[in-house]
């Protein structure tokens, strides 16, 4: 009732000409006042210094208007190193009915996301990262059908990623990494979705082949507890230029055909994959990281076109293909990590000199390294795998 009375009072004063400079819709005016009362500058920040409500709010820092409506709200000093803001997001933010963009810089914003955000039917961009938001992501955000970017990364959000979020038809960027989200990954319906970043959560379950659209260019699911196979999923994603599935519990094989895609970064480390890598086409990926898995079989020579190749800590067997030796000696390969496998040989001269720009690590395999090369500290001090382990693996 009090809110309605204030609106009528403001409208009456406007008609009488008391506020000749105030052109903002009274509903938006009062919403901004409520938002301001719920937030404060952290020490060292002067963002709200310009928020003097005796002047036109459309001149405030971070407030952008179209006519008498607020269409964009960017709260906090965006410059690098700014202390940011503290407080909570006032539910009155849902009164900004024409808002298309909402962002809050990193700071100490706490509490839950207000469910009133679902009233912002024109919202296209929502980014509140590196704060202390808690609680669940409101399923009602799925009602904001025009939402394209949702970035709530580096917070303390819990609960699941609800199916309504996955059903957003125009979603292009979903960034929810570094939270405490649980449950399974929903199916995403948007055919314009290009980026999904869900790393460092506690997501579980398997990934359905149809759950991820082929439009994806960036996919990071690292540091979760996902299980099952990924071969049929990856075969659909032929536009990827970044893929990180490390530190999960995936099983199955990796289809060789995926390495023909122009992926620029591939990380599948520290999983529980089984099977072998045997590409059917020439690899065109600058960086491939398959370390800390349980891949087995021989290493395909087609992988020698990779500039940075991490195959360490797997179960690869056989000899290292000659094409790798040629490319490492010509400095075409910058990084070749093969340590902690079951490899039995490599045709390289003990007198060969590895270029300064290249790194080769061969230790802890079923062979004596023909030449000594510097390895990362994690490789350990042992140069050769115990014979008993090699014999058991052959058996």
CSV table of C-alpha atoms in Angstrom, one decimal:
chain,number,residue,atom,x,y,z
A,1,UNK,CA,0.0,0.0,0.0
A,2,UNK,CA,2.8,2.4,0.9
A,3,UNK,CA,4.6,1.7,-2.4
A,4,UNK,CA,1.4,2.5,-4.3
A,5,UNK,CA,0.8,5.8,-2.4
A,6,UNK,CA,4.4,6.9,-3.1
A,7,UNK,CA,3.9,6.3,-6.8
A,8,UNK,CA,0.7,8.4,-6.9
A,9,UNK,CA,2.4,11.1,-4.9
A,10,UNK,CA,5.3,11.3,-7.4
A,11,UNK,CA,2.9,11.3,-10.4
A,12,UNK,CA,1.0,14.2,-8.8
A,13,UNK,CA,4.1,16.2,-8.2
A,14,UNK,CA,5.3,15.6,-11.7
A,15,UNK,CA,2.0,16.9,-13.1
A,16,UNK,CA,2.4,20.0,-11.0
A,17,UNK,CA,5.9,20.5,-12.4
A,18,UNK,CA,7.7,20.2,-9.0
A,19,UNK,CA,10.4,18.0,-10.6
A,20,UNK,CA,11.2,19.5,-13.9
A,21,UNK,CA,14.4,17.4,-14.3
A,22,UNK,CA,12.8,14.1,-13.2
A,23,UNK,CA,11.8,12.2,-16.3
A,24,UNK,CA,12.1,8.7,-15.0
A,25,UNK,CA,9.0,6.5,-14.5
A,26,UNK,CA,8.0,6.7,-10.8
A,27,UNK,CA,8.0,2.9,-10.5
A,28,UNK,CA,11.6,2.7,-11.7
A,29,UNK,CA,12.5,5.7,-9.5
A,30,UNK,CA,11.3,3.9,-6.4
A,31,UNK,CA,12.9,0.6,-7.4
A,32,UNK,CA,16.3,2.3,-7.7
A,33,UNK,CA,15.9,3.8,-4.3
A,34,UNK,CA,15.1,0.4,-2.8
A,35,UNK,CA,18.1,-1.2,-4.6
A,36,UNK,CA,20.4,1.6,-3.3
A,37,UNK,CA,19.3,1.1,0.3
A,38,UNK,CA,20.2,-2.6,0.1
A,39,UNK,CA,23.7,-2.1,-1.3
A,40,UNK,CA,26.8,-0.2,-0.1
A,41,UNK,CA,30.2,0.6,-1.4
A,42,UNK,CA,33.0,-1.6,0.0
A,43,UNK,CA,35.9,0.5,1.5
A,44,UNK,CA,37.8,2.1,-1.3
A,45,UNK,CA,34.8,2.2,-3.7
A,46,UNK,CA,32.9,5.4,-4.5
A,47,UNK,CA,30.4,3.9,-7.0
A,48,UNK,CA,27.3,5.3,-5.3
A,49,UNK,CA,28.7,8.8,-4.9
A,50,UNK,CA,26.7,10.0,-7.9
A,51,UNK,CA,23.4,8.4,-6.7
A,52,UNK,CA,21.7,11.6,-5.5
A,53,UNK,CA,18.0,11.2,-5.8
A,54,UNK,CA,17.4,14.9,-6.0
A,55,UNK,CA,18.8,14.7,-9.6
A,56,UNK,CA,17.8,12.6,-12.6
A,57,UNK,CA,18.6,8.9,-11.9
A,58,UNK,CA,19.3,8.4,-15.5
A,59,UNK,CA,22.6,10.3,-14.9
A,60,UNK,CA,23.6,7.9,-12.1
A,61,UNK,CA,26.7,5.7,-12.6
A,62,UNK,CA,25.7,2.4,-14.1
A,63,UNK,CA,22.1,3.5,-14.9
A,64,UNK,CA,21.1,3.7,-18.5
A,65,UNK,CA,17.7,4.8,-19.7
A,66,UNK,CA,15.6,4.8,-22.8
A,67,UNK,CA,13.0,7.5,-22.4
A,68,UNK,CA,11.5,7.2,-18.9
A,69,UNK,CA,12.6,3.6,-18.3
A,70,UNK,CA,15.8,2.0,-17.0
A,71,UNK,CA,17.0,-0.5,-19.6
A,72,UNK,CA,20.5,-1.3,-18.2
A,73,UNK,CA,21.9,-1.5,-14.7
A,74,UNK,CA,25.6,-2.1,-14.2
A,75,UNK,CA,26.3,-1.9,-10.5
A,76,UNK,CA,29.8,-1.3,-9.2
A,77,UNK,CA,33.0,0.1,-10.6
A,78,UNK,CA,34.0,-2.1,-13.5
A,79,UNK,CA,37.7,-1.2,-13.4
A,80,UNK,CA,40.1,-3.9,-12.5
A,81,UNK,CA,40.8,-4.0,-8.8
A,82,UNK,CA,37.7,-2.2,-7.7
A,83,UNK,CA,36.6,-3.2,-4.2
A,84,UNK,CA,33.0,-3.8,-5.4
A,85,UNK,CA,29.8,-3.7,-3.4
A,86,UNK,CA,28.3,-5.3,-0.3
A,87,UNK,CA,24.7,-6.1,0.7
A,88,UNK,CA,21.9,-8.0,-0.9
A,89,UNK,CA,19.9,-7.7,-4.1
A,90,UNK,CA,16.5,-6.1,-3.3
A,91,UNK,CA,13.4,-7.8,-4.7
A,92,UNK,CA,12.3,-4.4,-6.0
A,93,UNK,CA,14.7,-5.0,-8.9
A,94,UNK,CA,11.8,-6.9,-10.5
A,95,UNK,CA,10.0,-3.6,-10.9
A,96,UNK,CA,12.4,-2.4,-13.6
A,97,UNK,CA,10.1,-3.8,-16.3
A,98,UNK,CA,12.2,-2.7,-19.3
A,99,UNK,CA,15.5,-3.9,-18.0
A,100,UNK,CA,17.5,-5.8,-20.6
A,101,UNK,CA,20.9,-6.0,-18.9
A,102,UNK,CA,21.9,-6.5,-15.2
A,103,UNK,CA,25.4,-6.9,-13.9
A,104,UNK,CA,27.1,-6.5,-10.6
A,105,UNK,CA,30.9,-6.4,-10.3
A,106,UNK,CA,32.8,-8.8,-8.0
A,107,UNK,CA,32.4,-7.9,-4.4
A,108,UNK,CA,30.5,-9.2,-1.3
A,109,UNK,CA,26.9,-9.4,-2.5
A,110,UNK,CA,25.3,-12.1,-0.3
A,111,UNK,CA,22.0,-13.9,0.0
A,112,UNK,CA,19.7,-15.5,-2.6
A,113,UNK,CA,18.8,-14.3,-6.0
A,114,UNK,CA,15.3,-12.7,-5.7
A,115,UNK,CA,12.6,-14.7,-7.5
A,116,UNK,CA,11.3,-11.3,-8.8
A,117,UNK,CA,14.0,-11.5,-11.5
A,118,UNK,CA,11.6,-13.6,-13.4
A,119,UNK,CA,9.4,-10.5,-13.9
A,120,UNK,CA,12.1,-9.0,-16.1
A,121,UNK,CA,10.7,-10.4,-19.3
A,122,UNK,CA,13.0,-8.2,-21.5
A,123,UNK,CA,16.2,-9.3,-19.7
A,124,UNK,CA,18.9,-10.5,-22.1
A,125,UNK,CA,22.1,-10.4,-20.0
A,126,UNK,CA,22.5,-11.3,-16.3
A,127,UNK,CA,25.9,-11.5,-14.8
A,128,UNK,CA,26.6,-11.5,-11.1
A,129,UNK,CA,29.9,-13.4,-10.6
A,130,UNK,CA,32.6,-13.5,-8.0
A,131,UNK,CA,30.4,-12.6,-5.1
A,132,UNK,CA,28.8,-14.6,-2.3
A,133,UNK,CA,25.4,-15.5,-3.6
A,134,UNK,CA,23.9,-18.5,-1.9
A,135,UNK,CA,20.7,-20.6,-2.2
A,136,UNK,CA,19.3,-22.0,-5.4
A,137,UNK,CA,19.1,-20.6,-8.9
A,138,UNK,CA,15.4,-19.7,-9.2
A,139,UNK,CA,13.7,-22.1,-11.6
A,140,UNK,CA,11.5,-19.1,-12.5
A,141,UNK,CA,14.4,-17.6,-14.5
A,142,UNK,CA,13.2,-20.0,-17.2
A,143,UNK,CA,10.3,-17.6,-17.7
A,144,UNK,CA,12.7,-15.0,-19.0
A,145,UNK,CA,12.5,-16.4,-22.5
A,146,UNK,CA,14.8,-13.9,-24.1
A,147,UNK,CA,17.8,-14.5,-21.7
A,148,UNK,CA,21.0,-15.0,-23.7
A,149,UNK,CA,23.8,-14.8,-21.1
A,150,UNK,CA,23.6,-16.2,-17.6
A,151,UNK,CA,26.8,-15.8,-15.6
A,152,UNK,CA,26.6,-16.6,-11.9
A,153,UNK,CA,30.1,-18.1,-11.6
A,154,UNK,CA,32.3,-18.0,-8.5
A,155,UNK,CA,29.5,-17.8,-6.0
A,156,UNK,CA,28.2,-20.2,-3.4
A,157,UNK,CA,25.0,-21.4,-5.1
A,158,UNK,CA,23.6,-24.7,-4.3
A,159,UNK,CA,20.8,-26.9,-5.6
A,160,UNK,CA,20.3,-28.1,-9.2
A,161,UNK,CA,20.3,-26.6,-12.6
A,162,UNK,CA,16.6,-26.9,-13.2
A,163,UNK,CA,15.1,-28.0,-16.5
A,164,UNK,CA,13.5,-24.5,-17.1
A,165,UNK,CA,17.0,-23.1,-17.3
A,166,UNK,CA,17.9,-25.6,-20.0
A,167,UNK,CA,14.7,-24.8,-21.9
A,168,UNK,CA,15.6,-21.1,-22.5
A,169,UNK,CA,15.3,-20.8,-26.3
A,170,UNK,CA,17.8,-18.0,-26.9
A,171,UNK,CA,20.5,-18.9,-24.4
A,172,UNK,CA,24.0,-18.5,-25.8
A,173,UNK,CA,26.3,-18.4,-22.7
A,174,UNK,CA,25.8,-20.4,-19.5
A,175,UNK,CA,28.5,-19.8,-17.0
A,176,UNK,CA,27.9,-21.4,-13.6
A,177,UNK,CA,31.4,-22.6,-12.7
A,178,UNK,CA,32.9,-22.5,-9.2
A,179,UNK,CA,29.7,-23.1,-7.2
A,180,UNK,CA,28.2,-26.0,-5.2
A,181,UNK,CA,25.6,-27.1,-7.7
A,182,UNK,CA,24.5,-30.7,-7.5
A,183,UNK,CA,22.3,-33.0,-9.6
A,184,UNK,CA,22.5,-33.8,-13.3
A,185,UNK,CA,23.0,-31.6,-16.3
A,186,UNK,CA,19.7,-30.8,-17.9
A,187,UNK,CA,19.0,-30.9,-21.6
A,188,UNK,CA,19.6,-27.6,-23.4
A,189,UNK,CA,17.2,-26.7,-26.1
A,190,UNK,CA,18.8,-23.5,-27.5
A,191,UNK,CA,20.3,-24.1,-30.9
A,192,UNK,CA,22.4,-20.9,-30.5
A,193,UNK,CA,24.1,-22.0,-27.3
A,194,UNK,CA,27.9,-21.7,-27.8
A,195,UNK,CA,29.4,-21.7,-24.3
A,196,UNK,CA,28.7,-24.0,-21.2
A,197,UNK,CA,31.1,-23.7,-18.3
A,198,UNK,CA,30.0,-25.8,-15.3
A,199,UNK,CA,33.5,-26.7,-13.9
A,200,UNK,CA,34.2,-27.1,-10.2
A,201,UNK,CA,30.7,-28.0,-9.0
A,202,UNK,CA,29.4,-31.4,-7.6
A,203,UNK,CA,27.3,-32.4,-10.6
A,204,UNK,CA,26.5,-36.1,-11.0
A,205,UNK,CA,24.9,-38.5,-13.5
A,206,UNK,CA,25.5,-39.1,-17.1
A,207,UNK,CA,25.3,-36.8,-20.2
A,208,UNK,CA,22.6,-37.7,-22.7
A,209,UNK,CA,23.8,-37.4,-26.3
A,210,UNK,CA,20.9,-35.1,-27.1
A,211,UNK,CA,21.3,-32.9,-24.1
A,212,UNK,CA,24.0,-30.7,-25.6
A,213,UNK,CA,23.3,-28.8,-28.9
A,214,UNK,CA,25.8,-29.1,-31.8
A,215,UNK,CA,26.2,-25.3,-31.8
A,216,UNK,CA,28.5,-25.6,-28.7
A,217,UNK,CA,32.0,-24.1,-29.2
A,218,UNK,CA,33.1,-24.1,-25.5
A,219,UNK,CA,32.4,-26.9,-23.1
A,220,UNK,CA,33.9,-27.2,-19.6
A,221,UNK,CA,32.6,-29.8,-17.2
A,222,UNK,CA,35.8,-30.4,-15.2
A,223,UNK,CA,36.0,-31.1,-11.5
A,224,UNK,CA,32.6,-32.7,-11.1
A,225,UNK,CA,31.4,-36.3,-10.4
A,226,UNK,CA,29.9,-37.1,-13.8
A,227,UNK,CA,29.9,-40.7,-15.0
A,228,UNK,CA,29.0,-42.7,-18.1
A,229,UNK,CA,30.4,-42.5,-21.6
A,230,UNK,CA,30.9,-39.4,-23.7
A,231,UNK,CA,31.6,-40.9,-27.2
A,232,UNK,CA,28.1,-40.3,-28.6
A,233,UNK,CA,28.0,-36.8,-27.0
A,234,UNK,CA,31.3,-35.7,-28.5
A,235,UNK,CA,30.4,-36.9,-32.0
A,236,UNK,CA,27.6,-34.4,-32.1
A,237,UNK,CA,29.8,-31.5,-31.1
A,238,UNK,CA,31.6,-30.8,-34.3
A,239,UNK,CA,32.1,-27.0,-33.7
A,240,UNK,CA,34.0,-27.3,-30.4
A,241,UNK,CA,37.2,-25.2,-30.0
A,242,UNK,CA,37.6,-25.9,-26.3
A,243,UNK,CA,36.8,-29.0,-24.4
A,244,UNK,CA,37.6,-29.8,-20.8
A,245,UNK,CA,36.2,-32.9,-19.1
A,246,UNK,CA,38.9,-33.4,-16.6
A,247,UNK,CA,38.5,-34.7,-13.1
A,248,UNK,CA,35.3,-36.6,-13.5
A,249,UNK,CA,34.4,-40.3,-13.5
A,250,UNK,CA,33.6,-40.9,-17.2
A,251,UNK,CA,34.0,-44.3,-18.7
A,252,UNK,CA,34.1,-45.8,-22.2
A,253,UNK,CA,36.1,-44.9,-25.2
A,254,UNK,CA,36.9,-41.6,-27.0
A,255,UNK,CA,35.9,-41.9,-30.7
A,256,UNK,CA,38.9,-41.2,-32.9
A,257,UNK,CA,36.7,-39.1,-35.3
A,258,UNK,CA,36.4,-36.3,-32.7
A,259,UNK,CA,40.1,-35.4,-33.1
A,260,UNK,CA,39.4,-34.4,-36.7
A,261,UNK,CA,37.4,-31.5,-35.3
A,262,UNK,CA,39.2,-28.1,-34.9
A,263,UNK,CA,39.4,-28.3,-31.1
A,264,UNK,CA,42.0,-25.8,-29.8
A,265,UNK,CA,42.1,-27.1,-26.3
A,266,UNK,CA,41.1,-30.6,-25.1
A,267,UNK,CA,41.4,-31.7,-21.5
A,268,UNK,CA,40.1,-35.1,-20.2
A,269,UNK,CA,42.5,-35.5,-17.4
A,270,UNK,CA,42.0,-37.4,-14.1
A,271,UNK,CA,38.9,-39.3,-15.2
A,272,UNK,CA,38.1,-43.0,-15.2
A,273,UNK,CA,38.0,-43.6,-19.0
A,274,UNK,CA,38.6,-47.0,-20.5
A,275,UNK,CA,39.5,-47.8,-24.0
A,276,UNK,CA,42.1,-46.6,-26.6
A,277,UNK,CA,42.7,-43.6,-28.7
A,278,UNK,CA,42.9,-44.3,-32.4
A,279,UNK,CA,41.9,-41.4,-34.6
A,280,UNK,CA,40.7,-42.1,-38.0
A,281,UNK,CA,41.6,-38.7,-39.4
A,282,UNK,CA,44.5,-36.3,-39.1
A,283,UNK,CA,44.5,-34.4,-35.8
A,284,UNK,CA,44.2,-30.6,-36.1
A,285,UNK,CA,44.1,-29.7,-32.4
A,286,UNK,CA,46.9,-27.5,-31.0
A,287,UNK,CA,46.6,-28.8,-27.4
A,288,UNK,CA,45.3,-32.2,-26.3
A,289,UNK,CA,45.3,-33.2,-22.7
A,290,UNK,CA,44.2,-36.8,-21.9
A,291,UNK,CA,46.3,-37.2,-18.8
A,292,UNK,CA,45.3,-39.0,-15.6
A,293,UNK,CA,42.9,-41.4,-17.2
A,294,UNK,CA,42.8,-45.1,-18.0
A,295,UNK,CA,43.2,-45.0,-21.7
A,296,UNK,CA,44.9,-48.0,-23.2
A,297,UNK,CA,46.2,-49.4,-26.5
A,298,UNK,CA,48.8,-48.0,-28.8
A,299,UNK,CA,49.3,-44.3,-29.4
A,300,UNK,CA,48.2,-43.3,-32.9
A,301,UNK,CA,50.8,-41.6,-35.1
A,302,UNK,CA,48.0,-39.2,-36.2
A,303,UNK,CA,48.4,-37.5,-32.8
A,304,UNK,CA,51.9,-36.4,-33.7
A,305,UNK,CA,50.5,-33.2,-35.4
A,306,UNK,CA,49.4,-31.9,-32.0
A,307,UNK,CA,51.7,-29.1,-30.7
A,308,UNK,CA,51.1,-29.8,-27.0
A,309,UNK,CA,50.2,-33.4,-26.2
A,310,UNK,CA,49.6,-34.7,-22.7
A,311,UNK,CA,49.1,-38.5,-22.6
A,312,UNK,CA,50.8,-39.1,-19.2
A,313,UNK,CA,49.3,-41.3,-16.5
A,314,UNK,CA,47.4,-43.6,-18.6
A,315,UNK,CA,47.8,-47.2,-19.8
A,316,UNK,CA,49.2,-46.8,-23.3
A,317,UNK,CA,51.3,-49.6,-24.6
A,318,UNK,CA,53.7,-50.4,-27.5
A,319,UNK,CA,56.3,-48.1,-29.0
A,320,UNK,CA,56.1,-44.4,-29.5
A,321,UNK,CA,55.4,-43.8,-33.3
A,322,UNK,CA,58.4,-42.6,-35.3
A,323,UNK,CA,56.4,-39.5,-36.4
A,324,UNK,CA,56.6,-38.2,-32.9
A,325,UNK,CA,60.4,-38.4,-32.9
A,326,UNK,CA,60.6,-36.5,-36.1
A,327,UNK,CA,58.3,-33.7,-35.0
A,328,UNK,CA,59.9,-33.3,-31.5
A,329,UNK,CA,63.4,-33.0,-33.0
A,330,UNK,CA,62.2,-30.4,-35.5
A,331,UNK,CA,60.5,-28.4,-32.7
A,332,UNK,CA,57.1,-29.0,-34.3
A,333,UNK,CA,55.9,-30.5,-31.0
A,334,UNK,CA,56.4,-28.2,-28.0
A,335,UNK,CA,55.2,-30.5,-25.3
A,336,UNK,CA,55.1,-34.3,-25.3
A,337,UNK,CA,54.3,-35.9,-22.0
A,338,UNK,CA,54.3,-39.7,-22.1
A,339,UNK,CA,55.3,-40.5,-18.5
A,340,UNK,CA,53.5,-43.0,-16.3
A,341,UNK,CA,52.3,-45.4,-19.1
A,342,UNK,CA,53.3,-48.9,-20.2
A,343,UNK,CA,55.2,-47.9,-23.3
A,344,UNK,CA,58.0,-50.3,-24.4
A,345,UNK,CA,60.2,-48.2,-26.6
A,346,UNK,CA,61.0,-45.1,-28.7
A,347,UNK,CA,63.3,-45.0,-31.7
A,348,UNK,CA,65.5,-42.0,-30.8
A,349,UNK,CA,69.2,-41.7,-30.6
A,350,UNK,CA,70.7,-41.2,-27.1
A,351,UNK,CA,72.8,-38.4,-28.7
A,352,UNK,CA,69.8,-36.6,-30.0
A,353,UNK,CA,69.3,-33.0,-28.8
A,354,UNK,CA,65.8,-31.9,-27.9
A,355,UNK,CA,65.2,-28.3,-29.0
A,356,UNK,CA,65.1,-25.7,-26.2
A,357,UNK,CA,61.5,-24.8,-27.1
A,358,UNK,CA,60.3,-28.4,-26.7
A,359,UNK,CA,59.7,-30.7,-23.7
A,360,UNK,CA,59.8,-34.5,-23.7
A,361,UNK,CA,59.1,-36.7,-20.7
A,362,UNK,CA,59.3,-40.5,-21.0
A,363,UNK,CA,60.0,-41.7,-17.5
A,364,UNK,CA,58.2,-44.5,-15.6
A,365,UNK,CA,57.3,-46.6,-18.6
A,366,UNK,CA,58.2,-50.2,-19.4
A,367,UNK,CA,61.6,-49.1,-20.9
A,368,UNK,CA,64.7,-47.4,-20.0
A,369,UNK,CA,64.5,-43.8,-21.4
A,370,UNK,CA,67.1,-43.6,-24.1
A,371,UNK,CA,67.9,-40.0,-23.2
A,372,UNK,CA,67.5,-38.0,-20.1
A,373,UNK,CA,65.1,-35.0,-20.4
A,374,UNK,CA,63.7,-32.7,-17.7
A,375,UNK,CA,60.2,-33.8,-16.5
A,376,UNK,CA,57.6,-32.1,-14.3
A,377,UNK,CA,58.0,-32.7,-10.5
A,378,UNK,CA,54.8,-34.7,-10.4
A,379,UNK,CA,56.4,-37.3,-12.6
A,380,UNK,CA,58.4,-38.5,-9.5
A,381,UNK,CA,62.1,-39.6,-9.3
A,382,UNK,CA,61.7,-43.1,-10.8
A,383,UNK,CA,62.9,-43.5,-14.3
A,384,UNK,CA,61.5,-46.9,-15.2
A,385,UNK,CA,58.3,-48.7,-14.2
A,386,UNK,CA,58.9,-51.9,-12.1
A,387,UNK,CA,59.2,-55.1,-14.3
A,388,UNK,CA,56.5,-56.8,-12.3
A,389,UNK,CA,54.0,-54.1,-13.2
A,390,UNK,CA,54.9,-54.4,-16.8
A,391,UNK,CA,54.5,-58.1,-16.8
A,392,UNK,CA,51.2,-58.0,-15.0
A,393,UNK,CA,49.9,-55.5,-17.5
A,394,UNK,CA,51.0,-57.6,-20.5
A,395,UNK,CA,49.2,-60.5,-18.9
